[in-house]
Short mmCIF file of C-alpha atoms (C1' of nucleotides) in Angstrom, two decimals:
data_model
loop_
_atom_site.label_atom_id
_atom_site.label_comp_id
_atom_site.label_asym_id
_atom_site.label_seq_id
_atom_site.Cartn_x
_atom_site.Cartn_y
_atom_site.Cartn_z
CA MET A 1 101.93 74.64 96.60
CA PRO A 2 103.95 77.11 98.63
CA LEU A 3 101.87 78.98 101.16
CA PRO A 4 100.75 82.29 99.73
CA SER A 5 102.88 85.36 100.41
CA SER A 6 101.23 88.38 101.94
CA THR A 7 101.27 89.95 98.47
CA VAL A 8 99.23 87.09 97.09
CA GLU A 9 96.87 87.31 100.04
CA ASN A 10 96.37 90.99 99.38
CA TYR A 11 95.61 90.45 95.72
CA LEU A 12 93.05 87.78 96.52
CA LYS A 13 91.46 89.83 99.26
CA THR A 14 91.18 92.85 96.99
CA ILE A 15 89.66 90.89 94.14
CA TYR A 16 87.24 89.33 96.58
CA LYS A 17 86.08 92.67 97.89
CA ALA A 18 85.82 94.14 94.40
CA GLN A 19 83.70 91.19 93.32
CA ALA A 20 81.45 91.63 96.34
CA ALA A 21 81.10 95.34 95.63
CA GLN A 22 79.78 94.82 92.11
CA ARG A 23 76.58 92.95 92.90
CA ASP A 24 77.01 90.55 89.96
CA HIS A 25 78.99 87.74 91.51
CA GLY A 26 80.36 86.27 88.30
CA ARG A 27 81.47 89.47 86.62
CA LEU A 28 85.13 90.11 86.00
CA VAL A 29 87.02 92.75 87.95
CA PRO A 30 88.81 95.11 85.54
CA MET A 31 92.60 95.29 85.92
CA GLY A 32 92.56 99.04 86.34
CA HIS A 33 90.29 98.81 89.33
CA LEU A 34 92.43 96.14 90.92
CA ALA A 35 95.65 98.06 90.34
CA GLN A 36 94.20 101.20 91.85
CA ALA A 37 92.86 99.39 94.91
CA LEU A 38 96.24 97.78 95.48
CA ASN A 39 98.15 100.97 94.86
CA VAL A 40 100.27 99.51 92.12
CA VAL A 41 100.75 100.45 88.51
CA PRO A 42 98.46 98.53 86.06
CA GLY A 43 101.30 96.55 84.52
CA THR A 44 102.22 95.18 87.90
CA ALA A 45 98.70 93.92 88.46
CA THR A 46 98.68 92.20 85.07
CA THR A 47 101.94 90.37 85.81
CA MET A 48 100.80 89.30 89.21
CA VAL A 49 97.35 88.20 88.10
CA LYS A 50 98.87 86.04 85.40
CA ALA A 51 100.93 84.31 88.08
CA LEU A 52 97.83 83.85 90.23
CA ALA A 53 96.02 82.34 87.25
CA GLU A 54 98.99 80.02 86.77
CA SER A 55 98.51 78.65 90.27
CA GLY A 56 94.79 78.27 89.81
CA LEU A 57 93.64 80.94 92.23
CA VAL A 58 91.98 83.22 89.71
CA HIS A 59 90.40 83.09 86.30
CA TYR A 60 91.98 85.68 84.04
CA GLU A 61 90.73 86.95 80.70
CA PRO A 62 93.14 89.28 78.90
CA TYR A 63 91.74 92.75 78.33
CA ALA A 64 88.63 91.77 80.27
CA GLY A 65 89.56 91.22 83.89
CA VAL A 66 89.90 88.74 86.67
CA ARG A 67 87.68 86.62 88.90
CA LEU A 68 88.45 84.28 91.79
CA THR A 69 88.29 80.53 91.30
CA PRO A 70 86.71 78.53 94.14
CA ALA A 71 90.21 77.91 95.53
CA GLY A 72 91.05 81.61 95.40
CA GLU A 73 87.71 82.50 96.90
CA LYS A 74 88.29 80.26 99.87
CA LEU A 75 91.76 81.65 100.48
CA ALA A 76 90.46 85.19 100.22
CA ALA A 77 87.66 84.46 102.67
CA LEU A 78 90.15 83.10 105.18
CA VAL A 79 92.25 86.24 104.89
CA LEU A 80 89.12 88.29 105.45
CA ARG A 81 88.30 86.10 108.43
CA ARG A 82 91.69 86.76 109.96
CA HIS A 83 91.40 90.45 109.29
CA ARG A 84 87.97 90.85 110.81
CA LEU A 85 88.58 88.70 113.85
CA ILE A 86 91.74 90.64 114.56
CA GLU A 87 89.89 93.94 114.22
CA LEU A 88 87.21 92.83 116.63
CA PHE A 89 89.81 91.48 119.03
CA LEU A 90 91.75 94.73 119.03
CA VAL A 91 88.58 96.66 119.82
CA LYS A 92 87.01 94.30 122.34
CA VAL A 93 90.06 93.01 124.18
CA LEU A 94 92.66 95.72 123.78
CA GLY A 95 90.27 98.62 123.79
CA MET A 96 91.52 100.21 120.60
CA SER A 97 89.36 102.58 118.63
CA TRP A 98 87.57 101.12 115.62
CA ALA A 99 89.08 103.93 113.58
CA GLU A 100 92.63 102.71 114.12
CA VAL A 101 92.32 98.94 114.02
CA HIS A 102 92.10 98.61 110.25
CA ASP A 103 95.74 99.37 109.48
CA GLU A 104 96.91 97.25 112.35
CA ALA A 105 94.84 94.29 111.20
CA GLU A 106 96.06 94.86 107.66
CA ARG A 107 99.52 93.79 108.78
CA LEU A 108 98.66 91.28 111.48
CA GLU A 109 96.37 89.29 109.19
CA HIS A 110 99.42 87.97 107.33
CA ALA A 111 101.31 86.96 110.46
CA ALA A 112 98.70 85.30 112.64
CA SER A 113 98.52 81.50 112.60
CA ASP A 114 95.29 79.56 112.27
CA LYS A 115 95.74 78.42 115.85
CA LEU A 116 95.89 81.98 117.11
CA ILE A 117 92.92 83.03 115.02
CA ASP A 118 90.91 80.16 116.36
CA ARG A 119 91.72 81.11 119.92
CA ILE A 120 90.65 84.66 119.24
CA ASP A 121 87.47 83.44 117.58
CA ASN A 122 86.74 81.30 120.59
CA MET A 123 87.49 84.01 123.14
CA LEU A 124 85.13 86.37 121.34
CA GLY A 125 82.37 83.77 121.27
CA ARG A 126 82.44 82.97 117.54
CA PRO A 127 81.16 86.40 116.53
CA ALA A 128 79.24 86.89 113.29
CA THR A 129 80.42 90.40 112.48
CA ASP A 130 83.39 92.70 113.09
CA PRO A 131 83.28 96.23 114.57
CA HIS A 132 82.16 97.68 111.24
CA GLY A 133 79.38 95.16 110.83
CA ASP A 134 81.22 93.18 108.18
CA PRO A 135 80.41 89.47 108.34
CA ILE A 136 83.18 87.12 109.52
CA PRO A 137 83.67 83.95 107.45
CA ASP A 138 83.91 80.74 109.47
CA SER A 139 87.03 78.60 109.45
CA SER A 140 85.90 76.80 106.31
CA GLY A 141 85.71 80.11 104.47
CA SER A 142 81.97 80.47 104.11
CA MET A 143 79.89 83.32 105.46
CA VAL A 144 76.38 84.61 105.50
CA VAL A 145 76.01 87.57 103.21
CA ARG A 146 73.03 89.69 104.08
CA ASP A 147 71.63 92.35 101.85
CA TYR A 148 70.91 95.53 103.70
CA GLN A 149 69.34 98.78 102.77
CA THR A 150 71.39 101.94 103.09
CA LEU A 151 70.46 105.30 104.57
CA LEU A 152 69.80 106.28 100.97
CA THR A 153 67.32 103.55 100.18
CA CYS A 154 65.53 102.76 103.41
CA PRO A 155 62.06 104.15 104.11
CA LEU A 156 61.67 107.51 105.83
CA GLY A 157 60.36 107.76 109.33
CA THR A 158 60.45 104.12 110.35
CA PRO A 159 63.03 103.12 112.98
CA VAL A 160 66.09 101.24 111.75
CA VAL A 161 69.29 99.86 113.23
CA LEU A 162 72.70 100.71 111.85
CA THR A 163 74.21 97.37 110.89
CA ARG A 164 77.23 97.98 108.73
CA VAL A 165 79.66 100.67 107.65
CA THR A 166 81.26 100.05 104.28
CA ASP A 167 84.23 102.39 104.49
CA GLN A 168 87.29 101.92 106.66
CA ASP A 169 88.74 105.40 106.32
CA ALA A 170 89.95 106.43 109.77
CA ALA A 171 88.75 110.04 109.56
CA PHE A 172 85.31 108.93 108.42
CA LEU A 173 85.08 106.42 111.25
CA ARG A 174 86.12 109.03 113.79
CA PHE A 175 83.37 111.28 112.50
CA LEU A 176 80.83 108.50 112.89
CA GLU A 177 82.09 107.65 116.35
CA GLY A 178 81.77 111.29 117.38
CA ASN A 179 78.10 111.09 116.45
CA SER A 180 77.52 107.69 118.05
CA LEU A 181 76.97 106.19 114.65
CA LYS A 182 78.20 102.68 115.35
CA PRO A 183 76.64 99.35 114.43
CA GLY A 184 73.77 98.60 116.78
CA GLN A 185 72.70 102.22 117.03
CA LYS A 186 68.99 102.86 116.49
CA LEU A 187 68.12 105.53 113.94
CA ARG A 188 65.22 107.19 112.21
CA ILE A 189 65.51 108.95 108.87
CA GLU A 190 63.98 112.35 109.18
CA ALA A 191 64.49 113.69 105.69
CA ARG A 192 66.35 113.27 102.44
CA ASP A 193 67.10 116.16 100.13
CA ASP A 194 68.65 115.37 96.78
CA ALA A 195 69.22 118.98 95.85
CA ALA A 196 71.02 119.79 99.09
CA ASP A 197 72.84 116.46 99.01
CA GLN A 198 71.87 115.67 102.56
CA VAL A 199 70.22 113.08 104.73
CA VAL A 200 68.95 113.99 108.17
CA VAL A 201 68.70 111.29 110.81
CA ARG A 202 67.77 111.15 114.47
CA GLY A 203 70.24 109.11 116.48
CA LYS A 204 71.12 108.71 120.11
CA ARG A 205 68.87 110.72 122.45
CA ASP A 206 67.15 112.05 119.33
CA ALA A 207 70.22 114.02 118.35
CA LYS A 208 69.90 115.38 114.81
CA ILE A 209 72.71 114.39 112.47
CA THR A 210 73.08 115.60 108.91
CA ILE A 211 75.31 113.79 106.48
CA GLY A 212 76.01 113.93 102.76
CA MET A 213 74.58 111.38 100.41
CA ARG A 214 77.87 109.76 99.48
CA ALA A 215 78.44 109.12 103.17
CA ALA A 216 74.85 107.99 103.71
CA ALA A 217 75.28 105.34 101.03
CA LYS A 218 78.04 103.80 103.14
CA LEU A 219 75.76 103.26 106.12
CA GLN A 220 73.72 100.09 105.92
CA VAL A 221 70.67 99.53 108.09
CA ALA A 222 68.09 96.90 108.94
CA PRO A 223 64.51 97.36 110.13
CA ALA A 224 64.62 97.92 113.90
CA GLU A 225 63.52 94.98 116.03
CA PRO A 226 60.56 95.72 118.26
CA GLU A 227 61.74 96.74 121.75
CA GLY A 228 62.88 93.76 123.84
CA MET B 1 115.91 106.06 106.60
CA PRO B 2 113.30 103.59 105.46
CA LEU B 3 111.84 101.56 108.29
CA PRO B 4 113.70 98.29 108.64
CA SER B 5 112.33 95.24 106.86
CA SER B 6 111.62 92.16 108.89
CA THR B 7 114.81 90.68 107.45
CA VAL B 8 116.84 93.53 108.85
CA GLU B 9 115.07 93.19 112.19
CA ASN B 10 115.92 89.51 112.29
CA TYR B 11 119.58 90.13 111.54
CA LEU B 12 119.82 92.73 114.29
CA LYS B 13 117.96 90.58 116.78
CA THR B 14 120.19 87.61 116.05
CA ILE B 15 123.40 89.61 116.37
CA TYR B 16 122.08 91.06 119.62
CA LYS B 17 121.36 87.66 121.10
CA ALA B 18 124.70 86.26 119.93
CA GLN B 19 126.49 89.20 121.53
CA ALA B 20 124.62 88.65 124.77
CA ALA B 21 125.44 84.94 124.72
CA GLN B 22 129.19 85.57 124.58
CA ARG B 23 129.62 87.42 127.86
CA ASP B 24 132.19 89.84 126.39
CA HIS B 25 129.95 92.64 125.23
CA GLY B 26 132.35 94.20 122.77
CA ARG B 27 133.50 91.08 120.99
CA LEU B 28 132.63 90.50 117.36
CA VAL B 29 130.13 87.86 116.32
CA PRO B 30 131.66 85.61 113.62
CA MET B 31 129.86 85.49 110.28
CA GLY B 32 129.54 81.73 110.38
CA HIS B 33 127.68 81.82 113.65
CA LEU B 34 125.34 84.51 112.38
CA ALA B 35 124.63 82.68 109.14
CA GLN B 36 123.86 79.47 110.98
CA ALA B 37 121.56 81.18 113.47
CA LEU B 38 119.67 82.85 110.64
CA ASN B 39 119.50 79.72 108.55
CA VAL B 40 121.15 81.32 105.56
CA VAL B 41 124.30 80.46 103.66
CA PRO B 42 127.42 82.38 104.84
CA GLY B 43 127.69 84.45 101.68
CA THR B 44 124.20 85.77 102.22
CA ALA B 45 125.07 86.92 105.71
CA THR B 46 128.17 88.72 104.43
CA THR B 47 126.19 90.60 101.79
CA MET B 48 123.48 91.57 104.22
CA VAL B 49 125.86 92.61 106.97
CA LYS B 50 127.71 94.89 104.59
CA ALA B 51 124.40 96.56 103.81
CA LEU B 52 123.64 96.92 107.52
CA ALA B 53 127.09 98.46 108.06
CA GLU B 54 126.32 100.86 105.23
CA SER B 55 123.26 102.13 107.08
CA GLY B 56 125.15 102.44 110.35
CA LEU B 57 123.42 99.69 112.27
CA VAL B 58 126.43 97.43 112.72
CA HIS B 59 130.19 97.64 112.84
CA TYR B 60 131.68 95.13 110.40
CA GLU B 61 135.28 93.93 110.21
CA PRO B 62 136.00 91.70 107.21
CA TYR B 63 137.10 88.21 108.16
CA ALA B 64 136.50 89.05 111.81
CA GLY B 65 132.79 89.55 112.41
CA VAL B 66 130.04 92.00 113.32
CA ARG B 67 128.94 94.00 116.32
CA LEU B 68 125.92 96.26 116.77
CA THR B 69 126.37 100.00 116.83
CA PRO B 70 124.36 101.91 119.45
CA ALA B 71 121.70 102.55 116.81
CA GLY B 72 121.54 98.88 115.88
CA GLU B 73 121.48 97.87 119.50
CA LYS B 74 118.50 100.07 120.22
CA LEU B 75 116.59 98.73 117.23
CA ALA B 76 117.39 95.15 118.21
CA ALA B 77 116.23 95.77 121.77
CA LEU B 78 112.93 97.12 120.50
CA VAL B 79 112.42 94.02 118.38
CA LEU B 80 113.14 91.89 121.41
CA ARG B 81 110.71 94.00 123.39
CA ARG B 82 107.98 93.37 120.86
CA HIS B 83 108.76 89.68 120.77
CA ARG B 84 108.70 89.17 124.52
CA LEU B 85 105.64 91.28 125.21
CA ILE B 86 103.78 89.38 122.52
CA GLU B 87 104.85 86.06 124.00
CA LEU B 88 103.68 87.07 127.44
CA PHE B 89 100.45 88.40 126.03
CA LEU B 90 99.73 85.19 124.16
CA VAL B 91 100.27 83.19 127.34
CA LYS B 92 98.52 85.46 129.81
CA VAL B 93 95.62 86.76 127.77
CA LEU B 94 95.02 84.10 125.16
CA GLY B 95 95.99 81.15 127.29
CA MET B 96 98.45 79.67 124.84
CA SER B 97 101.17 77.30 126.01
CA TRP B 98 104.61 78.82 126.52
CA ALA B 99 105.92 76.07 124.24
CA GLU B 100 104.04 77.35 121.24
CA VAL B 101 104.19 81.11 121.56
CA HIS B 102 107.73 81.53 120.30
CA ASP B 103 107.02 80.85 116.62
CA GLU B 104 103.89 82.92 116.71
CA ALA B 105 105.72 85.87 118.27
CA GLU B 106 108.50 85.42 115.74
CA ARG B 107 106.10 86.50 113.03
CA LEU B 108 103.91 88.94 114.92
CA GLU B 109 106.90 90.95 116.18
CA HIS B 110 107.38 92.37 112.69
CA ALA B 111 103.76 93.32 112.19
CA ALA B 112 102.74 94.89 115.50
CA SER B 113 102.80 98.69 115.74
CA ASP B 114 104.33 100.57 118.64
CA LYS B 115 100.86 101.63 119.63
CA LEU B 116 99.68 98.05 119.91
CA ILE B 117 102.79 97.00 121.80
CA ASP B 118 102.29 99.81 124.25
CA ARG B 119 98.71 98.78 124.87
CA ILE B 120 99.81 95.23 125.49
CA ASP B 121 102.56 96.43 127.81
CA ASN B 122 100.05 98.49 129.71
CA MET B 123 97.46 95.74 129.94
CA LEU B 124 100.07 93.38 131.36
CA GLY B 125 101.17 95.95 133.94
CA ARG B 126 104.56 96.82 132.45
CA PRO B 127 106.05 93.40 133.14
CA ALA B 128 109.80 92.95 133.61
CA THR B 129 110.12 89.48 132.12
CA ASP B 130 108.44 87.22 129.58
CA PRO B 131 107.16 83.66 130.18
CA HIS B 132 110.68 82.25 129.87
CA GLY B 133 112.13 84.73 132.34
CA ASP B 134 113.81 86.81 129.65
CA PRO B 135 113.93 90.50 130.54
CA ILE B 136 111.72 92.86 128.53
CA PRO B 137 113.38 96.09 127.34
CA ASP B 138 111.38 99.26 127.98
CA SER B 139 110.15 101.47 125.17
CA SER B 140 113.46 103.32 125.05
CA GLY B 141 115.28 100.05 124.39
CA SER B 142 117.08 99.63 127.70
CA MET B 143 116.67 96.71 130.05
CA VAL B 144 118.04 95.35 133.28
CA VAL B 145 120.33 92.42 132.63
CA ARG B 146 120.74 90.22 135.66
CA ASP B 147 123.39 87.60 136.00
CA TYR B 148 122.01 84.37 137.32
CA GLN B 149 123.54 81.11 138.34
CA THR B 150 122.48 77.98 136.49
CA LEU B 151 121.53 74.57 137.85
CA LEU B 152 125.12 73.66 137.03
CA THR B 153 126.80 76.38 139.06
CA CYS B 154 124.50 77.05 141.98
CA PRO B 155 125.25 75.62 145.45
CA LEU B 156 123.86 72.23 146.36
CA GLY B 157 121.17 71.85 148.97
CA THR B 158 120.13 75.49 149.36
CA PRO B 159 116.70 76.45 148.04
CA VAL B 160 116.59 78.40 144.78
CA VAL B 161 113.96 79.81 142.45
CA LEU B 162 113.90 79.05 138.75
CA THR B 163 114.14 82.45 137.07
CA ARG B 164 114.96 81.92 133.44
CA VAL B 165 115.02 79.31 130.70
CA THR B 166 117.48 80.03 127.92
CA ASP B 167 116.16 77.73 125.20
CA GLN B 168 112.97 78.22 123.24
CA ASP B 169 112.75 74.76 121.69
CA ALA B 170 109.11 73.67 121.90
CA ALA B 171 109.83 70.04 122.83
CA PHE B 172 112.21 71.11 125.59
CA LEU B 173 109.67 73.55 126.96
CA ARG B 174 106.95 70.92 126.93
CA PHE B 175 109.24 68.64 128.92
CA LEU B 176 109.85 71.37 131.47
CA GLU B 177 106.16 72.17 131.69
CA GLY B 178 105.41 68.51 132.30
CA ASN B 179 107.68 68.65 135.33
CA SER B 180 106.39 71.99 136.59
CA LEU B 181 109.71 73.58 135.77
CA LYS B 182 108.54 77.08 135.01
CA PRO B 183 109.96 80.41 136.17
CA GLY B 184 108.92 81.06 139.74
CA GLN B 185 109.14 77.41 140.74
CA LYS B 186 111.12 76.73 143.94
CA LEU B 187 113.83 74.10 143.66
CA ARG B 188 116.61 72.45 145.62
CA ILE B 189 119.61 70.76 143.99
CA GLU B 190 119.96 67.31 145.44
CA ALA B 191 123.00 66.07 143.57
CA ARG B 192 125.23 66.61 140.58
CA ASP B 193 127.13 63.79 138.93
CA ASP B 194 129.59 64.71 136.20
CA ALA B 195 130.28 61.12 135.22
CA ALA B 196 126.61 60.24 134.82
CA ASP B 197 125.89 63.62 133.18
CA GLN B 198 122.99 64.30 135.47
CA VAL B 199 121.60 66.80 137.92
CA VAL B 200 118.96 65.78 140.43
CA VAL B 201 116.59 68.42 141.73
CA ARG B 202 113.59 68.45 144.04
CA GLY B 203 110.73 70.47 142.60
CA LYS B 204 107.04 70.84 143.21
CA ARG B 205 105.79 68.75 146.15
CA ASP B 206 109.35 67.44 146.52
CA ALA B 207 109.11 65.53 143.26
CA LYS B 208 112.49 64.27 142.14
CA ILE B 209 113.52 65.35 138.65
CA THR B 210 116.67 64.21 136.89
CA ILE B 211 117.99 66.13 133.93
CA GLY B 212 121.12 66.09 131.81
CA MET B 213 123.83 68.68 132.26
CA ARG B 214 123.36 70.38 128.91
CA ALA B 215 119.74 70.92 129.85
CA ALA B 216 120.64 71.97 133.39
CA ALA B 217 122.88 74.69 132.01
CA LYS B 218 119.86 76.24 130.34
CA LEU B 219 117.99 76.68 133.61
CA GLN B 220 118.94 79.82 135.49
CA VAL B 221 118.13 80.27 139.16
CA ALA B 222 118.33 82.84 141.93
CA PRO B 223 118.63 82.30 145.68
CA ALA B 224 115.13 81.65 147.05
CA GLU B 225 113.55 84.51 148.95
CA PRO B 226 112.68 83.66 152.54
CA GLU B 227 109.03 82.54 152.78
CA GLY B 228 106.57 85.47 152.74
"C1'" DG C 1 85.01 101.16 57.83
"C1'" DC C 2 88.40 104.03 60.17
"C1'" DC C 3 90.28 106.41 63.70
"C1'" DC C 4 90.74 107.87 68.54
"C1'" DG C 5 91.23 107.53 73.33
"C1'" DG C 6 91.25 104.97 77.52
"C1'" DG C 7 92.31 100.80 79.42
"C1'" DT C 8 95.68 96.94 79.11
"C1'" DT C 9 99.74 94.42 78.21
"C1'" DT C 10 104.80 94.18 77.13
"C1'" DT C 11 109.30 95.25 77.68
"C1'" DG C 12 113.30 96.48 80.11
"C1'" DA C 13 115.10 97.60 84.26
"C1'" DG C 14 115.66 97.88 89.34
"C1'" DT C 15 115.45 96.35 94.43
"C1'" DG C 16 115.80 93.15 98.26
"C1'" DG C 17 116.95 88.88 99.51
"C1'" DT C 18 118.66 84.48 98.55
"C1'" DC C 19 121.85 80.33 96.89
"C1'" DA C 20 125.87 77.60 94.73
"C1'" DA C 21 130.23 77.42 93.84
"C1'" DA C 22 134.76 79.42 93.00
"C1'" DA C 23 138.25 82.32 95.04
"C1'" DA C 24 140.56 84.42 98.76
"C1'" DA C 25 142.08 85.01 103.57
"C1'" DC C 26 143.33 83.30 107.79
"C1'" DA C 27 145.02 80.17 111.62
"C1'" DA C 28 147.55 76.51 113.08
"C1'" DA C 29 150.67 72.91 112.60
"C1'" DG C 30 154.62 70.93 110.73
"C1'" DC D 1 157.85 79.34 105.90
"C1'" DT D 2 154.90 76.39 103.65
"C1'" DT D 3 151.12 73.47 103.67
"C1'" DT D 4 146.51 72.17 105.08
"C1'" DG D 5 141.95 72.98 106.45
"C1'" DT D 6 138.41 76.06 107.88
"C1'" DT D 7 136.10 80.34 107.48
"C1'" DT D 8 134.94 84.15 104.79
"C1'" DT D 9 134.19 86.70 100.62
"C1'" DT D 10 133.16 87.12 95.73
"C1'" DT D 11 130.87 86.10 91.66
"C1'" DG D 12 127.02 85.07 88.86
"C1'" DA D 13 122.56 83.71 88.94
"C1'" DC D 14 117.73 83.55 90.37
"C1'" DC D 15 112.96 84.68 92.38
"C1'" DA D 16 109.27 87.78 93.82
"C1'" DC D 17 107.71 92.11 93.26
"C1'" DT D 18 107.75 96.53 91.48
"C1'" DC D 19 107.89 100.75 88.06
"C1'" DA D 20 108.21 103.62 83.63
"C1'" DA D 21 107.25 103.87 79.26
"C1'" DA D 22 106.32 101.98 74.86
"C1'" DA D 23 103.20 99.05 72.34
"C1'" DC D 24 98.95 97.16 72.02
"C1'" DC D 25 93.83 96.12 71.99
"C1'" DC D 26 89.08 97.39 71.71
"C1'" DG D 27 84.74 99.78 71.88
"C1'" DG D 28 82.50 104.23 70.18
"C1'" DG D 29 81.83 107.92 67.29
"C1'" DC D 30 81.96 109.58 62.84
#
DNA sequence: GCCCGGGTTTTGAGTGGTCAAAAAACAAAG
DNA sequence: CTTTGTTTTTTGACCACTCAAAACCCGGGC
């Protein structure tokens, strides 16, 4: 049981996220999808996944796909935990922009010890979510998954709070930041227009922001709490 | 010119430190020494060093040893910079013990971006030395090397300040910490006894501390400044 | 039922880093 | 100058990870 290389960690993390993305939790992730997400050629993914299956971290069905075993799931969750705590730390403590912390965390997550991660967790007050609103697993690998609406599915007119952004692309995040679209921000959907592919929202100081529907689908919201 | 792998960085760093340890700056580091320091078999070091020579980072003379080229020296200094800034950061900001930061920094130094390192440097106020008193190279790779006395060579009786500890072993550092022997601490050498292999110093609140001569040689000191 | 195309697996090869063990070079001493 | 012992280099092999390209499987359409 050698401790997993950063390659292994990346495979597990990617499978985990792919599994989470397809709402059915038990469905298999197709090899092609995995290979693409990892930026490797399909054959490489096959080889690697077979090795992961060998060590009991994934369940692999030839020509069908792959799914994490409980062991793999736990490992993946801990990688995600490291990643998200590091991201939050870089933003909160070092003052980095949320648009640039992803790549940094992508490398640091494989180098940080549990001890360090725990100190960070503690210093940040055991936070529940990272700067993008993604939930942070606890040190045992479990986390609360909440099901949010998106700007595409939530009701018009009623006030909502932006809770999560499901895309880490730096340019996209910079765009959001420029429009004060960060988790915690109160919003109201003004209009949706399928034909024009646009969603109009009122944000900070009632500023009007128009975004495309593909982008809107990446913004998750919750009903706004009544004013405190 | 692919960016150096962490293996390459470790080779360069190790050669750099070995070169610094033997006061003659231009002398070659023997392969055996390098291999031992890197915890690899000698043949491995030979192979790797030939590759480094190929890419112009070291000067290699068969059966004689290696020395860094200017390019290699700069790279090594930047690795050292990352390492030491990270160590200081872990101590100052995250409150970790100076005995445990070395291993952590050993891994993080290969994952941290220049941008992150610069933020850390800035947050710490562009410090000159790390928690062990080792000088921190600036972002161009140059640093001020000061030549200190050690507890073995400094004059008896006169007050001195502990400035640098040249051993990163965790157990040794914990021992020092337990006796308040950290850089900045004022000391006075009470006695040295070659036969008994011991050096007696007065430290914090005049506490008497006796240490062996091999240990004493690892503690560097400077003449104490007159009281401010 | 057969074929076709897209996804998947195999195969063969390459890279970076490593070891074990045999071979070669060197230094130092007789 | 030769012998001995230590250090260094070479050789052949291996592991983890990767790719390119050929071979393969499988679900749909006809």
